[in-house]
Short mmCIF file of C-alpha atoms and ligand atoms in Angstrom, two decimals:
data_model
loop_
_atom_site.label_atom_id
_atom_site.label_comp_id
_atom_site.label_asym_id
_atom_site.label_seq_id
_atom_site.Cartn_x
_atom_site.Cartn_y
_atom_site.Cartn_z
CA MET A 1268 -18.69 -25.37 -17.49
CA ALA A 1269 -18.25 -21.58 -17.48
CA ILE A 1270 -16.60 -20.26 -14.08
CA PRO A 1271 -18.29 -17.72 -12.43
CA ALA A 1272 -17.03 -13.96 -12.69
CA PRO A 1273 -15.71 -13.63 -8.99
CA ALA A 1274 -17.75 -11.07 -7.01
CA ARG A 1275 -16.54 -7.33 -6.66
CA PRO A 1276 -15.35 -5.68 -2.94
CA SER A 1277 -18.65 -4.05 -1.86
CA PRO A 1278 -19.13 -1.96 1.14
CA GLY A 1279 -20.21 -4.10 3.61
CA GLU A 1280 -19.10 -6.75 6.19
CA ASP A 1281 -17.27 -9.29 3.52
CA ARG A 1282 -14.88 -6.39 1.85
CA ALA A 1283 -12.12 -7.51 3.86
CA ARG A 1284 -12.48 -10.93 2.37
CA GLN A 1285 -12.93 -9.76 -1.56
CA VAL A 1286 -10.01 -7.61 -1.21
CA ARG A 1287 -8.43 -10.84 0.39
CA THR A 1288 -9.38 -12.88 -2.55
CA LEU A 1289 -8.75 -10.28 -5.55
CA PHE A 1290 -5.16 -9.79 -4.16
CA SER A 1291 -4.72 -13.72 -3.85
CA GLU A 1292 -5.74 -13.88 -7.34
CA ILE A 1293 -3.14 -11.97 -8.86
CA ALA A 1294 -0.50 -12.30 -7.10
CA PRO A 1295 0.95 -14.07 -9.63
CA ARG A 1296 1.01 -11.17 -12.25
CA TYR A 1297 1.11 -8.68 -9.32
CA ASP A 1298 4.37 -6.66 -10.30
CA LEU A 1299 4.44 -7.15 -13.42
CA LEU A 1300 1.19 -5.35 -13.52
CA ASN A 1301 2.38 -2.91 -11.08
CA HIS A 1302 5.56 -1.90 -12.88
CA LEU A 1303 3.95 -1.90 -16.40
CA LEU A 1304 0.79 0.36 -15.78
CA SER A 1305 2.48 2.81 -13.67
CA LEU A 1306 5.47 2.93 -16.30
CA ASN A 1307 7.89 2.23 -13.15
CA VAL A 1308 7.40 5.47 -11.14
CA ASP A 1309 6.00 3.23 -8.57
CA ARG A 1310 9.57 2.74 -7.76
CA ARG A 1311 10.24 6.84 -7.27
CA TRP A 1312 7.61 6.79 -5.28
CA ARG A 1313 8.92 3.82 -3.08
CA ARG A 1314 11.92 5.49 -2.55
CA ARG A 1315 10.69 8.80 -1.18
CA ALA A 1316 8.67 6.80 0.91
CA VAL A 1317 11.85 5.51 2.68
CA ASP A 1318 13.64 8.72 2.21
CA ARG A 1319 10.32 10.09 4.85
CA LEU A 1320 10.62 7.25 7.06
CA GLY A 1321 13.13 8.71 9.72
CA TRP A 1322 14.62 4.97 10.05
CA GLU A 1323 18.34 6.52 10.51
CA THR A 1324 17.21 7.36 13.88
CA ALA A 1325 16.91 4.15 14.95
CA PRO A 1326 18.72 2.07 12.52
CA ARG A 1327 18.85 -1.23 14.46
CA GLY A 1328 14.78 -0.52 15.10
CA ARG A 1329 12.10 -2.70 13.87
CA PHE A 1330 9.94 -1.36 11.32
CA LEU A 1331 6.33 -2.49 10.08
CA ASP A 1332 5.82 -2.70 6.43
CA ALA A 1333 1.96 -2.87 6.44
CA CYS A 1334 -0.02 -4.77 3.98
CA ALA A 1335 3.31 -5.08 2.50
CA GLY A 1336 1.96 -7.58 -0.42
CA THR A 1337 5.30 -8.42 -2.23
CA PHE A 1338 7.54 -6.69 -0.24
CA ASP A 1339 8.34 -3.88 -2.92
CA LEU A 1340 8.52 -1.14 -0.19
CA GLY A 1341 9.76 -3.25 2.73
CA LEU A 1342 12.58 -4.74 0.14
CA GLU A 1343 13.34 -0.85 -0.14
CA LEU A 1344 13.92 -0.25 3.61
CA ALA A 1345 15.60 -3.32 4.12
CA ARG A 1346 18.46 -2.84 1.14
CA ARG A 1347 19.40 0.72 2.25
CA PRO A 1348 23.09 1.03 3.20
CA GLY A 1349 23.58 1.40 6.87
CA PHE A 1350 19.92 -0.09 7.70
CA GLN A 1351 20.60 -2.85 10.28
CA GLY A 1352 17.35 -3.33 11.83
CA LEU A 1353 14.59 -5.34 10.77
CA VAL A 1354 11.60 -5.17 8.56
CA VAL A 1355 8.34 -6.78 9.50
CA ALA A 1356 6.10 -7.41 6.56
CA SER A 1357 3.07 -8.36 7.25
CA ASP A 1358 -0.69 -9.13 4.69
CA PHE A 1359 -3.53 -10.95 5.02
CA ALA A 1360 -2.75 -12.09 1.52
CA PHE A 1361 -0.94 -15.41 1.53
CA PRO A 1362 -0.51 -15.31 -2.06
CA MET A 1363 0.94 -12.22 -2.00
CA LEU A 1364 3.77 -12.96 0.99
CA ARG A 1365 4.95 -16.43 -0.93
CA HIS A 1366 5.62 -14.13 -4.06
CA GLY A 1367 6.86 -11.68 -2.01
CA VAL A 1368 9.27 -14.19 -0.51
CA ASP A 1369 10.75 -15.33 -3.75
CA LYS A 1370 12.15 -12.15 -3.99
CA LEU A 1371 14.61 -12.41 -1.25
CA ARG A 1372 17.94 -12.66 -0.94
CA GLY A 1373 18.90 -12.86 2.98
CA GLU A 1374 17.85 -9.04 3.54
CA ALA A 1375 16.57 -8.58 7.03
CA LEU A 1376 12.42 -8.66 6.52
CA ARG A 1377 10.46 -11.43 7.94
CA PRO A 1378 6.88 -11.95 6.97
CA VAL A 1379 4.12 -12.16 8.54
CA CYS A 1380 0.19 -13.40 7.27
CA ALA A 1381 -1.64 -11.08 9.62
CA ASP A 1382 -4.61 -8.76 9.20
CA SER A 1383 -3.74 -4.95 9.54
CA LEU A 1384 -7.19 -4.16 10.97
CA ARG A 1385 -6.07 -6.64 14.24
CA LEU A 1386 -2.05 -6.25 14.05
CA PRO A 1387 -0.57 -9.50 15.87
CA PHE A 1388 2.23 -7.20 17.84
CA PRO A 1389 2.51 -5.23 21.17
CA ASP A 1390 1.68 -1.50 21.77
CA GLY A 1391 4.85 0.63 20.72
CA SER A 1392 6.99 -2.19 19.47
CA PHE A 1393 8.15 -0.57 16.13
CA GLN A 1394 10.24 2.49 15.52
CA GLY A 1395 8.32 3.04 12.17
CA ALA A 1396 5.40 1.96 10.06
CA MET A 1397 4.81 2.36 6.27
CA VAL A 1398 2.03 1.31 4.26
CA ALA A 1399 2.24 1.61 0.27
CA PHE A 1400 -1.42 1.57 -1.70
CA GLY A 1401 -2.79 -0.18 1.06
CA VAL A 1402 -4.57 1.84 3.53
CA ARG A 1403 -7.14 2.34 0.74
CA ASN A 1404 -8.23 -1.37 0.31
CA LEU A 1405 -8.83 -1.57 4.40
CA ALA A 1406 -12.53 -2.67 4.67
CA ASP A 1407 -12.20 0.13 7.71
CA ARG A 1408 -9.84 2.91 7.72
CA LEU A 1409 -9.89 4.06 10.70
CA GLN A 1410 -9.40 0.78 12.67
CA GLY A 1411 -6.59 0.32 10.90
CA LEU A 1412 -5.48 3.52 11.40
CA GLN A 1413 -5.41 3.06 15.22
CA GLU A 1414 -4.01 -0.20 15.09
CA LEU A 1415 -0.87 1.00 13.50
CA ALA A 1416 -0.53 4.41 16.19
CA ARG A 1417 -1.25 1.56 18.89
CA ILE A 1418 2.24 -0.28 17.81
CA LEU A 1419 4.08 2.51 16.68
CA GLU A 1420 6.36 3.88 20.15
CA ALA A 1421 5.45 7.14 20.78
CA GLY A 1422 7.32 10.36 18.60
CA ARG A 1423 7.83 7.51 15.58
CA LYS A 1424 6.69 7.92 11.77
CA LEU A 1425 4.05 6.06 9.86
CA VAL A 1426 4.11 6.86 6.22
CA VAL A 1427 1.48 6.37 3.84
CA LEU A 1428 2.03 6.04 0.16
CA ASP A 1429 -1.32 5.90 -1.98
CA PHE A 1430 -2.84 7.41 -5.12
CA SER A 1431 -4.91 10.81 -5.46
CA GLU A 1432 -7.23 12.25 -8.43
CA PRO A 1433 -4.57 15.37 -9.57
CA GLY A 1434 -6.53 18.39 -10.74
CA GLY A 1435 -5.07 20.93 -12.84
CA SER A 1436 -6.87 21.13 -17.22
CA VAL A 1437 -4.20 19.26 -18.90
CA LEU A 1438 -3.15 16.05 -16.41
CA ARG A 1439 -6.10 15.55 -14.96
CA PRO A 1440 -8.13 14.55 -17.85
CA LEU A 1441 -5.22 12.48 -19.52
CA TYR A 1442 -5.29 10.76 -16.27
CA LEU A 1443 -8.90 9.84 -15.94
CA PHE A 1444 -8.75 8.75 -19.31
CA TYR A 1445 -5.94 6.18 -18.77
CA PHE A 1446 -6.64 5.52 -15.10
CA ARG A 1447 -10.52 4.55 -16.07
CA LYS A 1448 -10.35 3.68 -19.73
CA VAL A 1449 -6.61 2.02 -20.53
CA LEU A 1450 -5.48 0.49 -17.46
CA PRO A 1451 -8.45 -1.40 -16.84
CA THR A 1452 -8.16 -2.71 -20.19
CA LEU A 1453 -4.44 -3.48 -19.80
CA GLY A 1454 -4.58 -4.91 -16.71
CA ARG A 1455 -7.84 -7.86 -17.67
CA LEU A 1456 -5.60 -8.68 -20.43
CA VAL A 1457 -2.28 -9.02 -18.24
CA SER A 1458 -3.40 -10.54 -15.25
CA GLY A 1459 -6.36 -12.47 -16.54
CA HIS A 1460 -8.98 -11.17 -14.04
CA PRO A 1461 -11.78 -10.25 -14.93
CA TRP A 1462 -12.37 -7.00 -12.77
CA ALA A 1463 -9.18 -6.53 -10.14
CA TYR A 1464 -8.26 -3.40 -12.50
CA ALA A 1465 -11.90 -1.77 -12.87
CA TYR A 1466 -11.30 -1.93 -9.07
CA LEU A 1467 -8.51 -0.15 -8.65
CA PRO A 1468 -9.74 3.09 -10.16
CA ALA A 1469 -12.93 2.55 -8.27
CA SER A 1470 -11.15 2.19 -5.21
CA VAL A 1471 -9.28 5.23 -5.92
CA GLN A 1472 -12.49 7.49 -6.71
CA GLU A 1473 -13.95 6.60 -3.48
CA PHE A 1474 -10.67 7.46 -1.17
CA PRO A 1475 -10.37 10.68 0.58
CA PRO A 1476 -8.16 13.34 -0.82
CA PRO A 1477 -5.03 14.25 0.91
CA ALA A 1478 -6.42 16.46 3.33
CA GLY A 1479 -9.11 14.08 4.05
CA LEU A 1480 -6.49 10.98 4.85
CA ALA A 1481 -4.57 13.55 6.62
CA ARG A 1482 -7.63 14.33 9.50
CA GLU A 1483 -8.40 10.95 9.35
CA MET A 1484 -4.63 10.17 10.42
CA GLU A 1485 -5.34 12.77 13.37
CA ASN A 1486 -8.59 11.34 14.17
CA ALA A 1487 -6.34 8.06 14.76
CA GLY A 1488 -4.04 9.65 17.09
CA PHE A 1489 -1.42 11.17 14.86
CA ARG A 1490 -0.33 14.78 14.98
CA GLU A 1491 1.94 16.68 13.11
CA VAL A 1492 0.13 15.21 9.65
CA HIS A 1493 1.52 16.63 6.71
CA TRP A 1494 1.49 15.70 3.01
CA GLU A 1495 3.10 15.85 -0.49
CA LEU A 1496 1.81 15.00 -3.71
CA LEU A 1497 3.82 13.14 -6.14
CA THR A 1498 3.84 13.06 -10.07
CA GLY A 1499 1.46 15.87 -10.30
CA GLY A 1500 -0.91 14.41 -7.66
CA ILE A 1501 -1.04 11.08 -8.86
CA ALA A 1502 0.33 10.02 -5.50
CA ALA A 1503 0.07 11.40 -2.34
CA LEU A 1504 2.22 10.67 0.46
CA HIS A 1505 1.52 11.19 4.17
CA VAL A 1506 3.86 11.55 7.04
CA ALA A 1507 2.72 11.64 10.38
CA VAL A 1508 4.26 11.16 14.02
CA ARG A 1509 2.51 8.81 16.97
C1 LIG B 334 -2.24 -2.58 -3.50
S1 LIG B 334 -1.62 -3.52 -2.73
C2 LIG B 334 -0.23 -2.79 -1.62
C3 LIG B 334 0.99 -4.15 -1.53
C4 LIG B 334 2.12 -3.43 -1.58
N1 LIG B 334 2.30 -2.44 -0.38
C5 LIG B 334 2.70 -3.00 -2.53
O1 LIG B 334 3.16 -1.52 -2.61
O2 LIG B 334 2.83 -2.99 -3.53
C6 LIG B 334 -2.48 -4.16 -1.54
C7 LIG B 334 -2.35 -4.73 -0.39
O3 LIG B 334 -2.99 -4.66 0.87
C8 LIG B 334 -3.41 -6.03 1.78
N2 LIG B 334 -4.62 -5.80 2.31
C9 LIG B 334 -6.05 -4.77 2.23
N3 LIG B 334 -6.33 -5.34 3.27
C10 LIG B 334 -5.38 -5.79 4.25
C11 LIG B 334 -5.77 -6.22 5.51
N4 LIG B 334 -6.85 -5.50 6.22
N5 LIG B 334 -4.76 -6.55 6.30
C12 LIG B 334 -3.77 -6.81 5.70
N6 LIG B 334 -3.22 -6.66 4.35
C13 LIG B 334 -4.46 -6.00 3.41
C14 LIG B 334 -3.85 -7.04 0.12
O4 LIG B 334 -3.74 -8.08 0.44
C15 LIG B 334 -2.74 -6.30 -1.04
O5 LIG B 334 -1.85 -7.27 -0.80
#
């Protein structure tokens, strides 16, 4: 009997459910594909994100890695020499967390299965928060950003790392060819999932450019929002103060 292909995430009330299902299904191959498809540059981007978090001002503090997936960003912080605090790594796709747990080697990182649109944490209870490749997947971006503002202590930082579309007459066509043609095919072959890696370029296309995301962060209650482009603008790193 043919198994029907899972439905692609679409705007609407069940987008969150579809995104959770997608990541639950690709969880076993997520790390492999992440590093393969990004040619490992994602590791460098995550290091930069943690560099910008300002954790050194509260080395014993609590830091949230929201939409944490398999913890690559949270572990980057938890393994920093001098870090003596706690990383709370939340995600609503339980299989992603389960695969992340296999990578833990006694680091101060606590997985929490939770929806970023309704975080189960008190107001002002974190000394920093970060999200890698998660904000783009939120069913309601403003609500998610407002939640991140709510759980942060005043004066603390939020760091958002996500894809962006590069400009330029050389890099842009190369990027578009790779991202829209090569990546979905490779992703399908390695993950075995029919469309998960076609959803990725589609979601980046719908995502606001860096200035637009910065405005949304301000609307959500952040100030001093600024961003830097990484690897010619393939990714952008936003930093904001609560
Ligand atoms: C592309 S992965 C990124 C994972 C990880 N941050 C990384 O850098 O590899 C996006 C993650 O966001 C999670 N996610 C999307 N919407 C969410 C929500 N509303 N609440 C919690 N997690 C969410 C997905 O389950 C998925 O694990």
